CSV table of C-alpha atoms in Angstrom, one decimal:
chain,number,residue,atom,x,y,z
Z,1,PRO,CA,0.1,0.3,-0.1
Z,2,SER,CA,3.0,2.4,1.0
Z,3,LEU,CA,4.9,2.1,-2.6
Z,4,ARG,CA,0.7,2.2,-4.3
Z,5,ASN,CA,0.2,5.8,-2.2
Z,6,ALA,CA,4.3,6.7,-3.2
Z,7,CYS,CA,3.4,6.5,-7.3
Z,8,LEU,CA,-0.4,8.5,-7.0
Z,9,PHE,CA,1.5,11.2,-4.5
Z,10,ALA,CA,4.7,11.5,-7.7
Z,11,ILE,CA,1.3,11.7,-10.2
Z,12,ALA,CA,-1.3,14.0,-8.8
Z,13,SER,CA,2.5,16.4,-8.1
Z,14,ALA,CA,4.1,16.5,-12.1
Z,15,LEU,CA,0.4,17.0,-13.3
Z,16,HIS,CA,-0.1,19.8,-11.1
Z,17,SER,CA,3.7,21.5,-12.2
Z,18,VAL,CA,2.1,20.7,-16.4
Z,19,GLU,CA,0.5,24.4,-14.7
Z,20,GLY,CA,3.7,25.9,-13.7
Z,21,ASN,CA,6.8,24.1,-15.2
Z,22,ILE,CA,7.1,21.6,-17.9
Z,23,LEU,CA,7.1,17.8,-17.3
Z,24,SER,CA,10.0,16.0,-18.3
Z,25,LEU,CA,9.3,12.6,-20.2
Z,26,ALA,CA,11.4,11.1,-17.7
Z,27,THR,CA,9.6,11.7,-14.7
Z,28,MET,CA,6.2,10.9,-16.2
Z,29,LYS,CA,7.2,7.8,-17.4
Z,30,LEU,CA,8.8,6.7,-13.8
Z,31,SER,CA,6.0,7.2,-12.3
Z,32,ILE,CA,4.1,5.2,-15.4
Z,33,ALA,CA,6.0,2.0,-15.0
Z,34,LEU,CA,5.4,2.5,-11.1
Z,35,LEU,CA,2.0,2.6,-11.6
Z,36,SER,CA,2.9,-0.7,-13.7
Z,37,LEU,CA,4.3,-2.5,-11.0
Z,38,THR,CA,1.9,-1.8,-8.8
Z,39,ALA,CA,-0.5,-2.9,-9.7
Z,40,GLY,CA,1.1,-6.0,-11.0
Z,41,ALA,CA,1.5,-6.6,-7.7
Z,42,SER,CA,-1.2,-6.2,-6.5
Z,43,ALA,CA,-2.7,-9.0,-9.4
Z,44,PHE,CA,-0.2,-11.3,-8.3
Z,45,THR,CA,-1.6,-11.2,-3.7
Z,46,ALA,CA,-4.5,-10.9,-4.5
Z,47,PRO,CA,-5.3,-14.4,-3.3
Z,48,LEU,CA,-3.5,-14.8,-1.1
Z,49,GLN,CA,-5.8,-12.1,0.9
Z,50,THR,CA,-8.6,-13.5,2.0
Z,51,SER,CA,-11.9,-13.0,1.7
Z,52,SER,CA,-14.0,-10.7,2.9
Z,53,PRO,CA,-17.9,-11.7,4.5
Z,54,SER,CA,-19.2,-9.6,1.4
Z,55,THR,CA,-17.5,-11.2,-0.8
Z,56,THR,CA,-17.8,-14.8,0.8
Z,57,SER,CA,-21.9,-14.6,0.8
Z,58,LEU,CA,-22.3,-13.0,-3.1
Z,59,GLN,CA,-20.7,-16.3,-3.8
Z,60,SER,CA,-22.4,-18.7,-1.5
Z,61,THR,CA,-25.9,-16.3,-4.0
Z,62,LEU,CA,-24.3,-17.5,-7.3
Z,63,GLU,CA,-24.0,-20.6,-6.1
Z,64,LYS,CA,-27.0,-23.8,-8.0
Z,65,PRO,CA,-29.5,-24.2,-6.0
Z,66,LYS,CA,-30.4,-27.2,-4.6
Z,67,GLN,CA,-33.1,-29.5,-7.2
Z,68,LEU,CA,-36.8,-30.2,-5.2
Z,69,THR,CA,-37.8,-34.0,-6.0
Z,70,ARG,CA,-40.8,-35.0,-6.9
Z,71,PHE,CA,-42.6,-35.2,-3.6
Z,72,ASP,CA,-40.9,-32.0,-2.0
Z,73,ARG,CA,-43.0,-29.6,-5.4
Z,74,ILE,CA,-46.2,-31.9,-4.6
Z,75,LYS,CA,-45.3,-30.8,-0.8
Z,76,ALA,CA,-44.4,-27.5,-1.9
Z,77,LYS,CA,-47.8,-26.8,-3.9
Z,78,TYR,CA,-50.2,-28.5,-1.4
Z,79,LYS,CA,-52.9,-26.1,0.2
Z,80,GLY,CA,-54.8,-28.6,2.0
Z,81,PRO,CA,-55.3,-28.3,5.8
Z,82,GLN,CA,-52.4,-28.4,7.4
Z,83,ILE,CA,-52.1,-32.0,10.5
Z,84,THR,CA,-50.0,-31.5,13.5
Z,85,ILE,CA,-49.2,-34.1,15.0
Z,86,SER,CA,-48.2,-33.5,18.9
Z,87,PRO,CA,-46.4,-35.3,21.2
Z,88,GLU,CA,-48.8,-36.2,23.7
Z,89,VAL,CA,-50.5,-38.1,21.1
Z,90,GLU,CA,-47.3,-39.6,19.5
Z,91,GLU,CA,-46.6,-41.1,23.0
Z,92,GLU,CA,-50.1,-42.5,23.2
Z,93,VAL,CA,-49.4,-43.8,19.8
Z,94,GLY,CA,-45.7,-45.0,19.8
Z,95,PHE,CA,-44.3,-44.0,16.7
Z,96,SER,CA,-43.9,-40.5,15.4
Z,97,TYR,CA,-43.1,-39.1,11.9
Z,98,SER,CA,-39.2,-38.6,12.0
Z,99,ALA,CA,-39.5,-43.0,13.8
Z,100,PHE,CA,-41.3,-43.4,10.2
Z,101,ASP,CA,-38.7,-41.4,8.7
Z,102,ASP,CA,-35.5,-43.1,9.9
Z,103,ALA,CA,-37.7,-47.1,8.8
Z,104,VAL,CA,-37.7,-45.6,5.5
Z,105,ALA,CA,-34.2,-44.6,4.8
Z,106,ALA,CA,-33.3,-48.0,6.9
Z,107,THR,CA,-34.7,-49.7,4.5
Z,108,ASP,CA,-33.0,-51.8,2.1
Z,109,TYR,CA,-35.7,-51.9,-1.6
Z,110,SER,CA,-32.2,-53.8,-3.2
Z,111,PHE,CA,-34.7,-53.3,-7.0
Z,112,ASN,CA,-32.1,-54.0,-10.3
Z,113,ARG,CA,-32.9,-53.8,-13.6
Z,114,ASN,CA,-34.8,-56.6,-15.0
Z,115,ASP,CA,-35.7,-58.3,-12.2
Z,116,VAL,CA,-39.0,-59.8,-12.5
Z,117,VAL,CA,-41.9,-57.9,-8.4
Z,118,LYS,CA,-44.5,-57.8,-7.5
Z,119,GLY,CA,-47.6,-54.6,-7.7
Z,120,THR,CA,-50.9,-52.8,-8.0
Z,121,VAL,CA,-52.1,-50.2,-10.7
Z,122,VAL,CA,-53.1,-47.3,-8.4
Z,123,GLN,CA,-54.0,-44.5,-10.8
Z,124,TYR,CA,-54.3,-43.5,-14.7
Z,125,ASP,CA,-51.4,-41.2,-15.4
Z,126,LYS,CA,-50.5,-39.3,-18.6
Z,127,GLY,CA,-48.1,-42.2,-20.8
Z,128,GLY,CA,-49.2,-45.0,-19.2
Z,129,CYS,CA,-49.5,-45.8,-15.2
Z,130,ILE,CA,-48.6,-46.0,-11.7
Z,131,VAL,CA,-48.0,-49.5,-9.8
Z,132,ASP,CA,-47.0,-49.5,-6.3
Z,133,ILE,CA,-43.8,-52.0,-6.6
Z,134,GLY,CA,-43.1,-51.4,-2.7
Z,135,ALA,CA,-40.6,-49.1,-3.2
Z,136,LYS,CA,-39.8,-45.0,-2.4
Z,137,ALA,CA,-41.3,-43.8,-5.2
Z,138,SER,CA,-44.3,-45.7,-6.7
Z,139,ALA,CA,-42.8,-47.0,-10.1
Z,140,PHE,CA,-44.1,-45.4,-14.0
Z,141,LEU,CA,-45.5,-48.2,-17.0
Z,142,PRO,CA,-46.0,-46.1,-19.7
Z,143,LEU,CA,-47.6,-47.1,-23.0
Z,144,GLN,CA,-46.5,-49.5,-24.5
Z,145,GLU,CA,-44.8,-51.7,-22.3
Z,146,ALA,CA,-48.9,-52.3,-20.8
Z,147,ALA,CA,-48.5,-54.9,-23.5
Z,148,LEU,CA,-47.2,-58.2,-26.6
Z,149,ILE,CA,-49.8,-56.3,-28.5
Z,150,GLN,CA,-51.3,-52.9,-28.7
Z,151,ASP,CA,-53.3,-52.1,-32.2
Z,152,GLY,CA,-54.7,-47.9,-31.1
Z,153,VAL,CA,-55.4,-49.2,-27.9
Z,154,SER,CA,-56.0,-47.3,-24.6
Z,155,ILE,CA,-54.0,-47.9,-21.4
Z,156,GLU,CA,-57.3,-48.1,-19.3
Z,157,SER,CA,-58.1,-51.3,-22.0
Z,158,LEU,CA,-55.6,-53.0,-21.3
Z,159,ILE,CA,-54.8,-52.9,-17.8
Z,160,GLU,CA,-56.8,-51.7,-14.5
Z,161,ILE,CA,-56.9,-50.1,-11.3
Z,162,ASP,CA,-56.3,-52.2,-8.9
Z,163,GLU,CA,-54.9,-55.2,-10.6
Z,164,GLU,CA,-52.2,-57.1,-8.7
Z,165,ARG,CA,-50.0,-58.3,-11.3
Z,166,ASN,CA,-46.1,-59.0,-12.3
Z,167,PHE,CA,-43.8,-56.5,-13.6
Z,168,GLU,CA,-40.0,-56.0,-14.7
Z,169,ILE,CA,-37.8,-53.9,-13.4
Z,170,ILE,CA,-36.4,-52.1,-16.7
Z,171,SER,CA,-34.9,-48.3,-14.9
Z,172,GLU,CA,-33.1,-47.4,-12.8
Z,173,GLU,CA,-34.2,-45.2,-10.3
Z,174,ASP,CA,-34.2,-41.7,-11.1
Z,175,GLU,CA,-33.6,-38.5,-9.2
Z,176,ASN,CA,-38.1,-39.0,-7.7
Z,177,GLY,CA,-36.1,-42.3,-6.8
Z,178,GLN,CA,-38.9,-43.6,-9.5
Z,179,LEU,CA,-38.2,-46.8,-11.6
Z,180,MET,CA,-40.0,-47.5,-14.8
Z,181,VAL,CA,-41.8,-51.3,-15.1
Z,182,SER,CA,-42.7,-53.8,-17.8
Z,183,ILE,CA,-45.6,-55.8,-18.4
Z,184,ARG,CA,-44.6,-57.0,-22.3
Z,185,ARG,CA,-41.4,-58.0,-22.0
Z,186,ILE,CA,-43.1,-60.5,-19.5
Z,187,GLN,CA,-45.6,-61.6,-22.1
Z,188,TYR,CA,-43.0,-61.9,-24.8
Z,189,ARG,CA,-40.7,-64.5,-22.8
Z,190,GLU,CA,-44.0,-66.6,-22.5
Z,191,ALA,CA,-44.5,-66.0,-26.2
Z,192,TRP,CA,-41.2,-67.1,-27.1
Z,193,ASP,CA,-41.7,-69.7,-24.5
Z,194,GLN,CA,-45.1,-71.6,-25.8
Z,195,VAL,CA,-43.9,-70.9,-29.7
Z,196,VAL,CA,-40.5,-73.0,-29.0
Z,197,ALA,CA,-43.2,-75.6,-27.1
Z,198,LYS,CA,-45.5,-76.0,-30.2
Z,199,GLN,CA,-41.8,-76.8,-32.3
Z,200,GLU,CA,-41.1,-79.6,-30.4
Z,201,THR,CA,-45.0,-81.1,-30.9
Z,202,ASP,CA,-45.0,-79.9,-34.1
Z,203,GLU,CA,-49.0,-79.4,-33.4
Z,204,ALA,CA,-50.9,-77.7,-35.5
Z,205,PHE,CA,-52.3,-73.9,-34.7
Z,206,ASP,CA,-54.5,-71.6,-36.3
Z,207,ALA,CA,-52.6,-67.5,-36.4
Z,208,GLU,CA,-54.3,-64.3,-38.0
Z,209,CYS,CA,-53.0,-62.8,-40.6
Z,210,VAL,CA,-51.4,-58.8,-39.8
Z,211,SER,CA,-50.6,-57.8,-43.6
Z,212,VAL,CA,-49.2,-58.9,-46.5
Z,213,ASN,CA,-46.1,-57.8,-48.3
Z,214,ARG,CA,-44.6,-58.9,-52.2
Z,215,GLY,CA,-42.5,-62.2,-50.9
Z,216,GLY,CA,-45.6,-63.1,-48.4
Z,217,ALA,CA,-48.1,-63.1,-45.4
Z,218,ILE,CA,-47.5,-61.8,-41.1
Z,219,PHE,CA,-49.8,-63.4,-38.6
Z,220,LEU,CA,-49.2,-62.7,-35.6
Z,221,VAL,CA,-48.8,-66.3,-33.8
Z,222,ASN,CA,-48.7,-65.6,-29.4
Z,223,GLY,CA,-48.6,-62.2,-29.9
Z,224,LEU,CA,-45.0,-62.9,-32.1
Z,225,ARG,CA,-44.6,-61.6,-35.6
Z,226,ALA,CA,-44.1,-64.9,-37.8
Z,227,PHE,CA,-43.9,-64.8,-42.1
Z,228,LEU,CA,-45.7,-67.3,-44.1
Z,229,PRO,CA,-43.7,-67.3,-47.7
Z,230,GLY,CA,-45.9,-67.5,-50.8
Z,231,SER,CA,-45.2,-70.8,-51.4
Z,232,HIS,CA,-46.5,-72.3,-48.7
Z,233,LEU,CA,-49.8,-71.2,-49.0
Z,234,THR,CA,-52.1,-72.9,-49.8
Z,235,GLY,CA,-54.9,-72.8,-52.7
Z,236,ARG,CA,-54.4,-68.5,-52.7
Z,237,LEU,CA,-52.5,-65.8,-53.7
Z,238,PRO,CA,-50.9,-63.2,-50.1
Z,239,ASP,CA,-53.1,-60.7,-51.0
Z,240,GLU,CA,-55.0,-57.8,-49.1
Z,241,ASP,CA,-58.4,-59.6,-49.2
Z,242,LEU,CA,-55.4,-62.4,-47.0
Z,243,ILE,CA,-55.1,-59.5,-44.0
Z,244,GLY,CA,-57.8,-60.9,-40.7
Z,245,GLN,CA,-58.7,-64.6,-42.4
Z,246,THR,CA,-57.1,-67.4,-40.4
Z,247,LEU,CA,-55.7,-69.8,-41.2
Z,248,PRO,CA,-53.9,-72.9,-39.4
Z,249,LEU,CA,-49.7,-73.1,-39.7
Z,250,LYS,CA,-46.8,-75.3,-38.5
Z,251,PHE,CA,-43.5,-73.8,-38.3
Z,252,LEU,CA,-40.8,-74.0,-40.6
Z,253,GLU,CA,-37.8,-72.3,-39.0
Z,254,VAL,CA,-38.0,-71.1,-34.9
Z,255,ASN,CA,-34.1,-68.5,-34.0
Z,256,GLN,CA,-35.6,-67.3,-30.8
Z,257,GLU,CA,-32.1,-65.7,-30.7
Z,258,GLU,CA,-32.5,-64.3,-33.7
Z,259,ASN,CA,-35.9,-63.3,-33.7
Z,260,LYS,CA,-37.1,-65.1,-36.7
Z,261,LEU,CA,-40.3,-67.7,-37.2
Z,262,VAL,CA,-41.5,-68.9,-40.1
Z,263,VAL,CA,-43.8,-70.3,-41.2
Z,264,SER,CA,-46.0,-72.5,-43.4
Z,265,ASN,CA,-49.7,-73.2,-44.2
Z,266,ARG,CA,-49.4,-75.6,-47.1
Z,267,ARG,CA,-47.3,-78.1,-44.3
Z,268,ALA,CA,-50.7,-77.9,-41.9
Z,269,VAL,CA,-52.8,-78.4,-44.9
Z,270,VAL,CA,-51.4,-81.6,-46.5
Z,271,GLU,CA,-50.6,-83.4,-44.1
Z,272,ALA,CA,-54.0,-82.8,-42.2
Z,273,GLN,CA,-55.5,-83.7,-45.7
Z,274,MET,CA,-52.9,-86.7,-46.0
Z,275,ALA,CA,-53.7,-88.6,-42.7
Z,276,ASP,CA,-57.4,-89.2,-44.6
Z,277,LEU,CA,-56.1,-90.1,-48.6
Z,278,SER,CA,-54.4,-93.3,-49.4
Z,279,ARG,CA,-53.7,-94.5,-53.1
Z,280,GLY,CA,-56.9,-95.3,-54.8
Z,281,ASP,CA,-59.3,-92.9,-53.1
Z,282,VAL,CA,-62.0,-90.6,-55.9
Z,283,ILE,CA,-61.1,-87.6,-55.1
Z,284,ASP,CA,-62.0,-84.2,-56.9
Z,285,GLY,CA,-60.0,-81.4,-57.7
Z,286,LEU,CA,-59.6,-78.3,-59.9
Z,287,VAL,CA,-57.0,-78.3,-63.2
Z,288,LYS,CA,-55.4,-75.4,-61.5
Z,289,ALA,CA,-52.8,-75.3,-64.2
Z,290,LEU,CA,-51.0,-76.3,-67.2
Z,291,LYS,CA,-47.4,-77.8,-68.2
Z,292,PRO,CA,-46.0,-79.6,-71.2
Z,293,TYR,CA,-45.6,-81.9,-69.0
Z,294,GLY,CA,-48.5,-82.4,-67.4
Z,295,ALA,CA,-51.8,-80.3,-65.7
Z,296,PHE,CA,-51.5,-78.9,-61.8
Z,297,VAL,CA,-54.8,-80.2,-60.5
Z,298,GLU,CA,-56.1,-78.6,-56.7
Z,299,VAL,CA,-56.8,-81.5,-54.0
Z,300,GLY,CA,-58.7,-80.9,-51.2
Z,301,GLY,CA,-56.0,-77.7,-50.9
Z,302,MET,CA,-53.1,-78.9,-52.1
Z,303,SER,CA,-52.0,-79.6,-55.5
Z,304,GLY,CA,-51.3,-82.8,-56.8
Z,305,LEU,CA,-49.9,-83.4,-60.4
Z,306,LEU,CA,-51.3,-85.1,-62.9
Z,307,HIS,CA,-49.2,-86.1,-66.0
Z,308,ILE,CA,-49.4,-85.8,-69.2
Z,309,SER,CA,-48.9,-90.2,-69.8
Z,310,GLN,CA,-52.0,-90.6,-66.2
Z,311,ILE,CA,-54.3,-88.8,-68.3
Z,312,SER,CA,-55.7,-91.6,-71.1
Z,313,MET,CA,-54.7,-93.7,-72.1
Z,314,ASP,CA,-54.3,-93.0,-75.6
Z,315,ARG,CA,-51.6,-90.3,-77.2
Z,316,ILE,CA,-52.5,-87.2,-75.9
Z,317,VAL,CA,-51.5,-85.0,-78.7
Z,318,ASP,CA,-52.6,-81.3,-77.9
Z,319,LEU,CA,-53.5,-80.9,-74.0
Z,320,GLU,CA,-55.5,-77.9,-74.4
Z,321,LYS,CA,-57.9,-79.7,-75.8
Z,322,VAL,CA,-59.0,-82.7,-73.1
Z,323,LEU,CA,-58.5,-80.3,-69.8
Z,324,GLN,CA,-58.5,-76.3,-68.3
Z,325,PRO,CA,-57.7,-74.2,-65.9
Z,326,GLY,CA,-60.6,-74.0,-63.9
Z,327,GLN,CA,-62.0,-77.6,-64.9
Z,328,LYS,CA,-63.7,-79.4,-62.6
Z,329,ILE,CA,-62.5,-83.0,-63.4
Z,330,LYS,CA,-62.5,-86.4,-61.1
Z,331,CYS,CA,-59.1,-88.5,-60.2
Z,332,MET,CA,-57.4,-90.9,-58.7
Z,333,ILE,CA,-53.8,-90.9,-55.2
Z,334,ILE,CA,-52.3,-93.0,-57.7
Z,335,ASP,CA,-48.8,-92.0,-55.6
Z,336,HIS,CA,-48.3,-89.7,-52.3
Z,337,ASP,CA,-45.4,-88.1,-51.1
Z,338,LYS,CA,-46.3,-87.3,-46.8
Z,339,VAL,CA,-43.9,-85.8,-46.1
Z,340,ASN,CA,-43.2,-83.9,-49.1
Z,341,GLY,CA,-47.1,-82.7,-49.6
Z,342,ARG,CA,-46.9,-84.7,-52.9
Z,343,ILE,CA,-49.8,-86.3,-54.9
Z,344,ALA,CA,-49.7,-88.0,-58.1
Z,345,LEU,CA,-52.8,-88.2,-59.7
Z,346,SER,CA,-54.4,-90.5,-62.9
Z,347,THR,CA,-57.4,-90.0,-64.9
Z,348,LYS,CA,-55.9,-93.1,-66.9
Z,349,THR,CA,-57.0,-95.5,-64.5
Z,350,LEU,CA,-60.7,-94.6,-64.7
Z,351,GLU,CA,-61.6,-94.6,-68.6
Z,352,PRO,CA,-64.5,-97.2,-69.0
Z,353,GLU,CA,-62.4,-97.6,-72.3
Z,354,PRO,CA,-59.1,-96.8,-73.6
Z,355,GLY,CA,-59.5,-92.9,-75.3
Z,356,ASP,CA,-62.9,-91.8,-73.1
Z,357,MET,CA,-61.5,-88.8,-71.7
Z,358,ILE,CA,-59.8,-87.7,-74.9
Z,359,ARG,CA,-63.5,-87.9,-76.5
Z,360,ASP,CA,-66.4,-88.2,-74.1
Z,361,PRO,CA,-64.8,-87.3,-70.2
Z,362,GLU,CA,-68.0,-87.4,-68.2
Z,363,ARG,CA,-68.9,-90.8,-69.4
Z,364,VAL,CA,-65.5,-90.9,-66.9
Z,365,TYR,CA,-66.5,-88.9,-64.4
Z,366,ASP,CA,-70.1,-90.5,-63.9
Z,367,MET,CA,-68.4,-94.2,-64.5
Z,368,ALA,CA,-65.2,-92.9,-62.1
Z,369,ASP,CA,-66.3,-94.3,-58.3
Z,370,GLU,CA,-67.7,-97.6,-61.0
Z,371,THR,CA,-64.3,-98.2,-62.9
Z,372,ALA,CA,-61.6,-97.9,-60.0
Z,373,ARG,CA,-62.8,-100.1,-57.9
Z,374,ILE,CA,-63.2,-102.9,-60.8
Z,375,TYR,CA,-59.6,-101.3,-61.8
Z,376,LEU,CA,-58.1,-102.1,-57.5
Z,377,GLU,CA,-60.0,-105.3,-58.2
Z,378,LYS,CA,-58.1,-106.0,-60.8
Z,379,GLN,CA,-54.8,-104.4,-58.9
Z,380,GLU,CA,-55.8,-106.5,-56.0
Z,381,ALA,CA,-56.2,-109.9,-58.4
Z,382,GLU,CA,-52.6,-109.4,-60.3
Z,383,ARG,CA,-50.8,-109.1,-56.7
Z,384,LYS,CA,-51.7,-112.2,-55.1
Z,385,LYS,CA,-50.7,-114.1,-58.3
Z,386,ARG,CA,-47.3,-111.8,-58.6
Z,387,GLU,CA,-47.4,-112.9,-54.5
Z,388,GLU,CA,-48.8,-116.4,-54.9
Z,389,SER,CA,-45.8,-116.6,-58.4
Z,390,ALA,CA,-42.6,-115.3,-55.7
Z,391,GLN,CA,-44.1,-118.2,-53.3
Z,392,ASN,CA,-44.2,-121.2,-55.6
Z,393,ILE,CA,-40.9,-119.7,-56.3
Z,394,VAL,CA,-39.5,-119.3,-53.5
Z,395,LEU,CA,-40.4,-123.7,-52.7
Z,396,GLY,CA,-39.3,-124.4,-55.9
Z,397,LEU,CA,-35.0,-123.0,-55.2
Z,398,GLY,CA,-36.0,-125.1,-52.5
Z,399,ASP,CA,-37.6,-128.5,-53.0
Z,400,ALA,CA,-34.2,-127.7,-55.9
Z,401,LEU,CA,-31.7,-127.6,-53.4
Z,402,ASP,CA,-33.2,-130.4,-50.5
Z,403,ASP,CA,-32.7,-133.0,-54.2
Z,404,LEU,CA,-28.9,-131.3,-54.3
Z,405,GLY,CA,-28.0,-132.4,-50.4
Z,406,SER,CA,-30.1,-135.9,-50.8
Z,407,SER,CA,-28.0,-136.1,-54.4
Z,408,ASP,CA,-24.9,-135.3,-52.8
Z,409,LYS,CA,-25.4,-137.2,-49.4
Z,410,SER,CA,-25.6,-140.3,-51.4
Z,411,SER,CA,-23.2,-140.3,-53.1
Z,412,ASP,CA,-20.7,-140.0,-50.6
Z,413,ASN,CA,-22.4,-143.8,-49.5
Z,414,LEU,CA,-21.5,-144.8,-53.1
Z,415,ASP,CA,-18.5,-143.5,-52.5
Z,416,SER,CA,-18.2,-145.3,-48.7
Z,417,LEU,CA,-18.9,-148.7,-49.9
Z,418,LEU,CA,-16.9,-148.7,-52.4
Z,419,SER,CA,-14.0,-147.7,-50.6
């Protein structure tokens, strides 16, 4: 301070002498240098000084205020009646608010993410509902986590007040101590367990189509989205008319790790139909398409092949003159593959006379049952004849071997006698 005062005194004296005398340039430079030195010294020595009470109070006012919890904000806005419990009442009850606060603070709730806990819905809130799970603060259930299947529904239609059920914790506590819970994730795991069980039993099930695309359709299976390829849809194409319809399905692929479900309608239909079909059955069919090698015929929701060699006993030059797409016919099952769902058909076996499918197909269909009966009886007679012929061959071979053995034995006896 003394150095600073000396500098200020020198400057004042110099300014005063300007009126009468000309201040030398050297004196002015010296005064300015001393003032600069004083300012630098004060700047370096300022942090070493003790803060005054006024400075401390200013810093405290500039500190960020403590953030209130949700409960504190509600409490501050509360305008209802204030109830004060007297010490006499607390002594009579044997418990006080301070003791209650201490008990709450000492309680260890130990809620962790992914834990499944019991809870009760206590009220609806904006975008979800409040759930009491026994924590310091009520948990929150968002609408998108309220159910696995949601189609523009409200939280009131998904869950009821006072409903008690399991909830999964999906978040850590926020600044208010509130947790976020989910029902959808529990239902998701349960749905996969059910799907895996169905795949193991390989049972057919019904599911509803919810959308279609260029490659096939999407079905809901226990709340999970499953893909149905267009090639595995029986008797129709995956168009907009399919949405909302329920079809029988079977699983083609189940992969929980990749969240992948692939189903087949054809497999479910074919296996159900195959259980009731056998070789020699006469069935109604609908011609779906013509190919150079024959016709594809829809039989009970399945596609069977009527090969051109099985249409008539006579040679067919132009298939389109015999069959047309959309034409109803009767045919016989001559072979089937239940594993792959393939059926081989024939109308040749239903012809009363060779070539009737070309000349008069209606006669073939009218007499189909009778012709099939005669054909099957003939086939059965031929089968028995073949079995008898095979049995006679085996018996004859056995007799020949016996004769050969006896001749060898007699020759041995003759050799022994001669010796």
